[in-house]
Short mmCIF file of N, CA, C and O in Angstrom, two decimals:
data_model
loop_
_atom_site.label_atom_id
_atom_site.label_comp_id
_atom_site.label_asym_id
_atom_site.label_seq_id
_atom_site.Cartn_x
_atom_site.Cartn_y
_atom_site.Cartn_z
N UNK A 1 75.11 90.82 110.17
CA UNK A 1 76.58 91.38 110.37
C UNK A 1 77.10 92.50 110.49
O UNK A 1 77.68 92.34 109.43
N UNK A 2 77.83 93.08 110.72
CA UNK A 2 78.48 94.39 110.61
C UNK A 2 80.13 93.87 111.39
O UNK A 2 80.75 92.93 112.25
N UNK A 3 81.26 94.20 109.98
CA UNK A 3 82.46 93.14 110.69
C UNK A 3 82.86 94.91 109.83
O UNK A 3 82.91 95.94 109.37
N UNK A 4 84.30 95.11 111.62
CA UNK A 4 85.68 96.25 111.17
C UNK A 4 86.88 95.62 110.44
O UNK A 4 87.36 94.78 111.58
N UNK A 5 87.72 95.78 109.20
CA UNK A 5 88.34 95.97 109.19
C UNK A 5 90.03 96.83 109.13
O UNK A 5 89.83 98.05 108.88
N UNK A 6 90.36 96.08 110.03
CA UNK A 6 91.79 97.51 110.47
C UNK A 6 92.56 96.79 109.25
O UNK A 6 93.24 95.18 109.35
N UNK A 7 93.11 97.58 108.66
CA UNK A 7 94.17 97.99 107.50
C UNK A 7 95.35 99.02 107.98
O UNK A 7 95.14 99.89 107.82
N UNK A 8 96.82 98.54 108.06
CA UNK A 8 98.02 99.30 107.99
C UNK A 8 98.66 99.72 106.89
O UNK A 8 99.62 100.37 107.13
N UNK A 9 99.16 98.59 106.60
CA UNK A 9 100.32 97.82 105.83
C UNK A 9 99.51 97.50 104.42
O UNK A 9 98.16 97.32 104.36
N UNK A 10 100.75 97.70 103.23
CA UNK A 10 99.87 97.17 102.20
C UNK A 10 100.90 95.94 101.39
O UNK A 10 102.08 97.15 102.10
N UNK A 11 100.61 95.07 101.02
CA UNK A 11 100.99 93.97 101.12
C UNK A 11 101.99 94.25 99.51
O UNK A 11 101.06 93.53 99.46
N UNK A 12 103.17 93.67 99.62
CA UNK A 12 103.13 93.49 98.40
C UNK A 12 102.80 91.92 97.42
O UNK A 12 102.61 91.17 98.62
N UNK A 13 102.93 91.99 96.28
CA UNK A 13 102.08 90.63 95.97
C UNK A 13 102.84 89.42 96.27
O UNK A 13 102.12 88.32 96.50
N UNK A 14 103.06 89.61 95.46
CA UNK A 14 105.15 88.27 96.53
C UNK A 14 105.05 88.59 97.63
O UNK A 14 105.75 87.10 97.55
N UNK A 15 104.56 88.90 98.77
CA UNK A 15 104.45 88.92 99.23
C UNK A 15 106.26 89.63 99.98
O UNK A 15 106.45 89.11 102.08
N UNK A 16 106.95 89.57 99.04
CA UNK A 16 107.64 89.68 100.29
C UNK A 16 108.63 90.95 101.08
O UNK A 16 109.36 91.32 100.97
N UNK A 17 107.14 92.45 101.39
CA UNK A 17 107.61 93.04 102.39
C UNK A 17 105.72 94.21 101.71
O UNK A 17 105.01 93.12 101.16
N UNK A 18 105.91 94.79 102.32
CA UNK A 18 105.41 95.83 103.01
C UNK A 18 105.49 97.43 103.41
O UNK A 18 106.64 97.82 103.08
N UNK A 19 104.24 98.18 103.01
CA UNK A 19 104.71 99.39 102.98
C UNK A 19 103.85 99.88 104.37
O UNK A 19 102.80 99.46 103.42
N UNK A 20 103.96 100.95 104.88
CA UNK A 20 102.75 101.93 105.07
C UNK A 20 101.92 103.01 104.21
O UNK A 20 102.31 103.13 103.83
N UNK A 21 100.21 102.75 104.55
CA UNK A 21 99.52 103.16 104.50
C UNK A 21 99.61 105.12 104.54
O UNK A 21 100.76 105.38 105.79
N UNK A 22 99.84 105.66 103.46
CA UNK A 22 99.36 107.08 103.27
C UNK A 22 99.07 107.79 103.85
O UNK A 22 97.29 107.78 103.81
N UNK A 23 98.94 108.75 104.52
CA UNK A 23 98.05 109.82 106.11
C UNK A 23 97.58 110.52 104.49
O UNK A 23 98.17 110.53 103.89
N UNK A 24 96.28 110.40 105.07
CA UNK A 24 95.81 111.73 103.88
C UNK A 24 95.16 111.20 103.02
O UNK A 24 95.83 111.88 101.39
N UNK A 25 95.72 110.04 101.57
CA UNK A 25 95.88 109.65 100.75
C UNK A 25 94.16 108.54 100.45
O UNK A 25 94.09 107.80 100.70
N UNK A 26 93.97 109.37 99.19
CA UNK A 26 92.58 108.00 98.82
C UNK A 26 93.40 106.40 98.19
O UNK A 26 93.77 106.24 97.45
N UNK A 27 92.42 105.73 98.34
CA UNK A 27 92.60 104.43 97.71
C UNK A 27 91.75 103.92 97.69
O UNK A 27 90.14 103.59 98.82
N UNK A 28 91.90 102.72 96.53
CA UNK A 28 90.72 102.01 95.65
C UNK A 28 90.36 100.84 96.87
O UNK A 28 91.71 100.72 96.22
N UNK A 29 89.70 100.69 97.30
CA UNK A 29 89.90 99.68 97.90
C UNK A 29 88.80 97.36 97.26
O UNK A 29 88.25 98.11 96.15
N UNK A 30 89.84 97.06 97.53
CA UNK A 30 88.71 95.47 96.56
C UNK A 30 89.01 94.32 98.13
O UNK A 30 90.03 95.05 98.77
N UNK A 31 88.75 93.25 97.65
CA UNK A 31 88.92 92.53 98.61
C UNK A 31 88.38 91.10 97.77
O UNK A 31 87.54 90.62 96.85
N UNK A 32 90.07 89.99 98.35
CA UNK A 32 89.82 89.07 97.57
C UNK A 32 90.25 88.18 98.09
O UNK A 32 91.45 87.45 98.93
N UNK A 33 89.68 86.68 98.07
CA UNK A 33 89.69 85.37 98.72
C UNK A 33 89.59 84.39 97.93
O UNK A 33 89.55 84.13 96.24
N UNK A 34 90.85 83.29 97.92
CA UNK A 34 90.96 82.72 97.14
C UNK A 34 91.49 81.71 98.46
O UNK A 34 92.49 81.34 99.53
N UNK A 35 91.14 80.20 98.26
CA UNK A 35 90.65 78.80 99.16
C UNK A 35 92.46 78.21 98.84
O UNK A 35 91.98 77.03 97.84
N UNK A 36 93.14 77.43 99.38
CA UNK A 36 94.12 76.94 98.94
C UNK A 36 94.27 75.81 99.67
O UNK A 36 95.43 75.67 99.86
N UNK A 37 93.23 75.49 99.71
CA UNK A 37 92.89 74.02 100.77
C UNK A 37 94.07 72.86 99.70
O UNK A 37 94.31 72.37 99.89
N UNK A 38 93.69 72.83 98.21
CA UNK A 38 94.31 71.95 97.21
C UNK A 38 95.22 72.07 97.61
O UNK A 38 95.65 70.94 97.38
N UNK A 39 96.68 73.06 97.71
CA UNK A 39 98.10 73.41 97.83
C UNK A 39 98.27 73.08 98.98
O UNK A 39 99.24 71.88 98.99
N UNK A 40 97.54 73.19 100.40
CA UNK A 40 97.55 72.82 101.30
C UNK A 40 97.28 71.24 101.72
O UNK A 40 98.00 70.55 102.09
N UNK A 41 95.97 70.64 100.98
CA UNK A 41 96.02 69.18 101.59
C UNK A 41 96.44 68.58 100.69
O UNK A 41 97.37 66.89 101.32
N UNK A 42 97.11 68.93 99.27
CA UNK A 42 98.33 67.66 98.14
C UNK A 42 99.10 67.30 98.70
O UNK A 42 99.71 66.19 99.02
N UNK A 43 99.61 68.18 100.14
CA UNK A 43 101.80 68.03 100.54
C UNK A 43 101.05 68.13 102.12
O UNK A 43 101.66 68.32 102.51
N UNK A 44 100.33 67.53 101.83
CA UNK A 44 99.57 67.35 103.96
C UNK A 44 100.60 66.49 104.06
O UNK A 44 100.24 65.25 103.15
N UNK A 45 101.13 65.21 105.55
CA UNK A 45 101.51 64.04 106.28
C UNK A 45 99.82 63.39 105.57
O UNK A 45 100.73 62.69 105.50
N UNK A 46 98.25 63.64 106.08
CA UNK A 46 97.52 62.31 105.95
C UNK A 46 96.58 63.36 105.04
O UNK A 46 96.64 64.79 105.65
N UNK A 47 96.33 62.92 104.23
CA UNK A 47 94.54 63.11 103.16
C UNK A 47 93.77 64.09 104.31
O UNK A 47 93.48 62.29 105.26
N UNK A 48 93.06 64.75 104.50
CA UNK A 48 92.52 64.97 105.30
C UNK A 48 91.11 64.51 104.32
O UNK A 48 90.67 63.87 102.39
N UNK A 49 89.67 63.57 105.22
CA UNK A 49 88.84 62.98 104.24
C UNK A 49 87.96 63.47 104.10
O UNK A 49 86.80 63.28 102.65
N UNK A 50 87.33 64.93 103.77
CA UNK A 50 87.25 66.05 103.19
C UNK A 50 88.04 66.51 102.23
O UNK A 50 86.90 67.60 101.66
N UNK A 51 89.03 65.93 101.89
CA UNK A 51 89.62 66.43 100.46
C UNK A 51 89.25 66.64 99.72
O UNK A 51 88.66 65.32 99.09
N UNK A 52 88.94 67.19 98.76
CA UNK A 52 88.00 66.60 96.88
C UNK A 52 88.36 66.97 96.61
O UNK A 52 89.26 67.36 96.08
N UNK A 53 89.66 65.48 95.35
CA UNK A 53 90.54 65.11 94.36
C UNK A 53 89.94 66.10 93.16
O UNK A 53 90.41 65.67 91.89
N UNK A 54 88.83 65.49 92.61
CA UNK A 54 87.88 65.86 91.45
C UNK A 54 87.87 67.87 91.24
O UNK A 54 87.42 68.00 90.43
N UNK A 55 87.51 68.64 92.48
CA UNK A 55 88.56 69.71 92.23
C UNK A 55 89.50 70.68 91.57
O UNK A 55 90.21 70.13 92.05
N UNK A 56 89.29 70.92 90.40
CA UNK A 56 90.01 71.68 90.01
C UNK A 56 90.82 72.44 90.04
O UNK A 56 92.47 72.83 90.02
N UNK A 57 90.79 73.54 90.45
CA UNK A 57 91.06 74.42 90.65
C UNK A 57 90.71 75.02 92.27
O UNK A 57 89.61 74.78 92.72
N UNK A 58 92.07 75.53 92.91
CA UNK A 58 91.09 76.51 93.78
C UNK A 58 90.58 77.65 94.38
O UNK A 58 89.52 77.64 92.85
N UNK A 59 89.46 77.12 94.91
CA UNK A 59 87.81 77.97 94.79
C UNK A 59 88.72 79.60 95.34
O UNK A 59 88.61 79.62 96.60
N UNK A 60 87.96 80.20 95.32
CA UNK A 60 88.20 81.81 94.87
C UNK A 60 86.86 82.36 94.07
O UNK A 60 86.27 82.67 93.46
N UNK A 61 86.81 83.84 94.84
CA UNK A 61 86.71 85.27 94.41
C UNK A 61 86.38 85.31 93.00
O UNK A 61 88.02 85.45 92.76
N UNK A 62 85.83 85.20 92.02
CA UNK A 62 85.74 85.92 90.60
C UNK A 62 86.24 87.16 90.34
O UNK A 62 85.74 88.27 90.84
N UNK A 63 86.84 88.11 89.29
CA UNK A 63 87.18 88.60 89.18
C UNK A 63 86.18 89.52 88.95
O UNK A 63 86.02 90.49 89.32
N UNK A 64 85.11 89.67 88.36
CA UNK A 64 83.51 90.36 88.97
C UNK A 64 83.21 90.83 89.83
O UNK A 64 82.76 91.64 89.69
N UNK A 65 82.93 89.40 90.90
CA UNK A 65 83.03 89.96 91.86
C UNK A 65 84.11 91.27 93.01
O UNK A 65 83.16 91.76 94.11
N UNK A 66 85.23 90.46 92.29
CA UNK A 66 86.24 91.70 93.31
C UNK A 66 85.61 92.82 92.75
O UNK A 66 86.31 94.45 93.74
N UNK A 67 85.10 93.45 91.49
CA UNK A 67 85.26 95.10 90.90
C UNK A 67 84.02 95.10 91.62
O UNK A 67 83.95 96.47 92.05
N UNK A 68 83.04 93.98 91.40
CA UNK A 68 81.80 95.60 92.14
C UNK A 68 81.68 95.55 93.83
O UNK A 68 80.77 96.22 93.87
N UNK A 69 82.78 94.48 94.28
CA UNK A 69 82.66 94.66 95.59
C UNK A 69 83.15 96.62 95.82
O UNK A 69 83.25 97.20 96.04
N UNK A 70 85.09 96.74 95.06
CA UNK A 70 85.41 97.24 94.70
C UNK A 70 84.36 99.61 94.49
O UNK A 70 84.63 100.10 94.83
N UNK A 71 83.36 98.80 93.31
CA UNK A 71 82.72 100.45 92.79
C UNK A 71 81.08 100.24 94.18
O UNK A 71 81.78 101.55 94.05
N UNK A 72 81.48 99.51 94.70
CA UNK A 72 80.61 99.70 95.81
C UNK A 72 80.95 99.79 96.93
O UNK A 72 80.51 101.79 97.76
N UNK A 73 81.89 99.93 97.35
CA UNK A 73 82.76 100.24 98.44
C UNK A 73 83.24 101.23 97.92
O UNK A 73 83.22 102.90 99.05
N UNK A 74 83.82 102.12 96.90
CA UNK A 74 84.62 102.91 95.94
C UNK A 74 85.57 103.31 97.38
O UNK A 74 86.66 102.78 97.79
N UNK A 75 85.80 104.82 97.21
CA UNK A 75 87.03 105.37 97.94
C UNK A 75 87.94 104.96 99.41
O UNK A 75 86.56 106.79 99.16
N UNK A 76 88.22 105.18 99.21
CA UNK A 76 88.06 105.38 101.25
C UNK A 76 89.77 106.10 100.94
O UNK A 76 91.31 105.42 100.72
N UNK A 77 89.46 107.71 101.80
CA UNK A 77 90.66 107.88 102.10
C UNK A 77 90.75 107.92 103.68
O UNK A 77 90.52 108.16 104.68
N UNK A 78 92.35 107.31 103.61
CA UNK A 78 92.34 107.19 105.39
C UNK A 78 92.61 108.92 106.53
O UNK A 78 92.75 110.02 105.34
N UNK A 79 93.40 108.58 107.12
CA UNK A 79 93.43 109.12 108.29
C UNK A 79 94.43 110.28 108.69
O UNK A 79 95.13 109.37 108.65
N UNK A 80 94.48 111.07 108.77
CA UNK A 80 95.83 111.90 109.53
C UNK A 80 95.93 111.73 111.10
O UNK A 80 95.37 112.47 111.64
N UNK A 81 96.09 109.90 111.51
CA UNK A 81 96.69 109.96 112.37
C UNK A 81 98.02 110.86 113.57
O UNK A 81 98.11 110.89 114.39
N UNK A 82 98.83 111.28 112.28
CA UNK A 82 100.00 111.32 113.34
C UNK A 82 99.75 113.70 113.49
O UNK A 82 98.89 113.90 113.83
N UNK A 83 100.54 114.07 115.78
CA UNK A 83 99.40 114.93 115.42
C UNK A 83 100.86 116.44 115.22
O UNK A 83 101.10 115.79 114.52
N UNK A 84 100.21 116.59 115.34
CA UNK A 84 101.19 118.12 114.28
C UNK A 84 102.18 118.25 114.92
O UNK A 84 102.37 118.43 116.37
N UNK A 85 103.34 118.77 114.46
CA UNK A 85 105.29 119.87 114.75
C UNK A 85 104.92 120.96 114.59
O UNK A 85 104.61 121.35 113.42
N UNK A 86 105.23 121.35 115.31
CA UNK A 86 105.99 122.77 115.01
C UNK A 86 107.13 122.64 113.82
O UNK A 86 108.07 121.66 113.99
N UNK A 87 106.66 123.75 112.85
CA UNK A 87 108.28 124.08 112.42
C UNK A 87 109.00 125.14 112.63
O UNK A 87 109.66 125.28 112.02
N UNK A 88 108.58 126.45 112.82
CA UNK A 88 109.29 126.90 113.76
C UNK A 88 108.62 127.81 114.50
O UNK A 88 107.37 126.80 115.12
N UNK A 89 109.28 127.85 115.90
CA UNK A 89 108.54 128.08 117.26
C UNK A 89 110.85 129.25 117.68
O UNK A 89 112.13 128.81 117.19
N UNK A 90 109.91 130.35 117.47
CA UNK A 90 111.12 131.11 117.67
C UNK A 90 110.79 132.26 118.86
O UNK A 90 109.05 132.79 119.05
N UNK A 91 111.53 132.39 119.81
CA UNK A 91 111.42 133.71 120.94
C UNK A 91 111.65 134.53 121.19
O UNK A 91 112.98 134.88 120.26
N UNK A 92 110.63 136.27 120.75
CA UNK A 92 111.78 136.90 120.14
C UNK A 92 112.64 136.64 121.70
O UNK A 92 112.12 136.39 122.84
N UNK A 93 113.55 138.41 121.95
CA UNK A 93 114.17 138.51 123.64
C UNK A 93 113.07 138.82 124.06
O UNK A 93 112.66 140.27 124.48
N UNK A 94 113.03 137.74 125.65
CA UNK A 94 112.54 138.65 126.45
C UNK A 94 112.44 139.85 127.80
O UNK A 94 111.44 140.19 127.84
N UNK A 95 113.26 140.39 127.02
CA UNK A 95 114.32 141.59 127.36
C UNK A 95 114.05 142.99 127.08
O UNK A 95 114.09 143.29 127.54
N UNK A 96 113.55 142.41 126.08
CA UNK A 96 113.47 143.86 125.34
C UNK A 96 111.69 144.34 125.40
O UNK A 96 111.97 145.64 125.59
N UNK A 97 111.45 144.26 125.83
CA UNK A 97 109.66 144.84 126.21
C UNK A 97 109.27 144.40 127.77
O UNK A 97 109.79 143.11 128.46
N UNK A 98 108.54 144.73 128.94
CA UNK A 98 108.57 144.63 130.11
C UNK A 98 107.11 144.31 130.27
O UNK A 98 107.26 143.47 130.91
N UNK A 99 105.81 143.99 128.79
CA UNK A 99 105.41 143.82 128.81
C UNK A 99 104.57 142.65 128.37
O UNK A 99 103.81 141.78 128.93
N UNK A 100 105.14 141.99 127.58
CA UNK A 100 104.95 140.89 126.82
C UNK A 100 106.48 140.15 126.32
O UNK A 100 107.05 140.78 126.48
N UNK A 101 105.70 139.61 126.19
CA UNK A 101 106.98 138.23 125.62
C UNK A 101 106.41 137.89 123.47
O UNK A 101 105.15 137.05 123.60
N UNK A 102 107.22 138.28 123.02
CA UNK A 102 106.46 137.54 122.00
C UNK A 102 106.95 136.00 121.42
O UNK A 102 108.43 135.57 120.80
N UNK A 103 106.32 135.65 120.93
CA UNK A 103 106.68 134.04 120.19
C UNK A 103 105.87 133.77 119.10
O UNK A 103 105.03 133.98 118.86
N UNK A 104 106.76 134.02 117.94
CA UNK A 104 106.25 132.89 116.06
C UNK A 104 106.76 131.69 116.73
O UNK A 104 107.54 130.82 116.58
N UNK A 105 104.79 130.96 116.02
CA UNK A 105 105.35 129.36 115.89
C UNK A 105 104.63 129.26 114.27
O UNK A 105 103.78 129.83 114.32
N UNK A 106 105.06 128.37 113.29
CA UNK A 106 104.43 127.43 112.69
C UNK A 106 103.90 126.22 112.59
O UNK A 106 104.54 125.25 113.72
N UNK A 107 102.77 125.22 112.17
CA UNK A 107 102.33 124.41 112.34
C UNK A 107 102.95 123.61 110.87
O UNK A 107 102.60 124.32 109.80
N UNK A 108 103.39 122.55 111.43
CA UNK A 108 103.12 121.81 109.54
C UNK A 108 101.50 120.85 109.33
O UNK A 108 101.12 120.95 108.60
N UNK A 109 100.77 122.26 110.04
CA UNK A 109 99.10 121.66 109.11
C UNK A 109 97.83 122.88 109.76
O UNK A 109 98.96 123.53 110.32
N UNK A 110 96.95 122.58 108.92
CA UNK A 110 95.58 124.01 109.45
C UNK A 110 95.86 124.07 111.55
O UNK A 110 95.61 122.11 111.71
N UNK A 111 96.32 124.86 112.31
CA UNK A 111 95.68 124.23 113.72
C UNK A 111 94.90 125.42 114.78
O UNK A 111 94.36 126.46 113.96
N UNK A 112 94.46 124.79 115.56
CA UNK A 112 93.78 126.60 116.47
C UNK A 112 94.67 126.62 117.77
O UNK A 112 95.02 125.92 117.69
#
């Protein structure tokens, strides 16, 4: 089975905010999951009959599996999806020549 996951922000660990991913920047990807069933179930208005009171800690992925995934997945470099922009755009006096207009421009990245 194939999954596609799209990520465009990095969330702070404390949940207090997030920042956008940088363009053309290498990120090392980790995948971690934790079941907070115990926390939610203990504080629910009525306990689920499926809640196991003998489970002492939340069910979570162990660190070795997280590191193995990161190693297997490797580094992912984000794409630059922003359009090029002119950093210089200059038109010389169009009345100077009768047969041409001279335009000088520069882009903020390589272009054709």
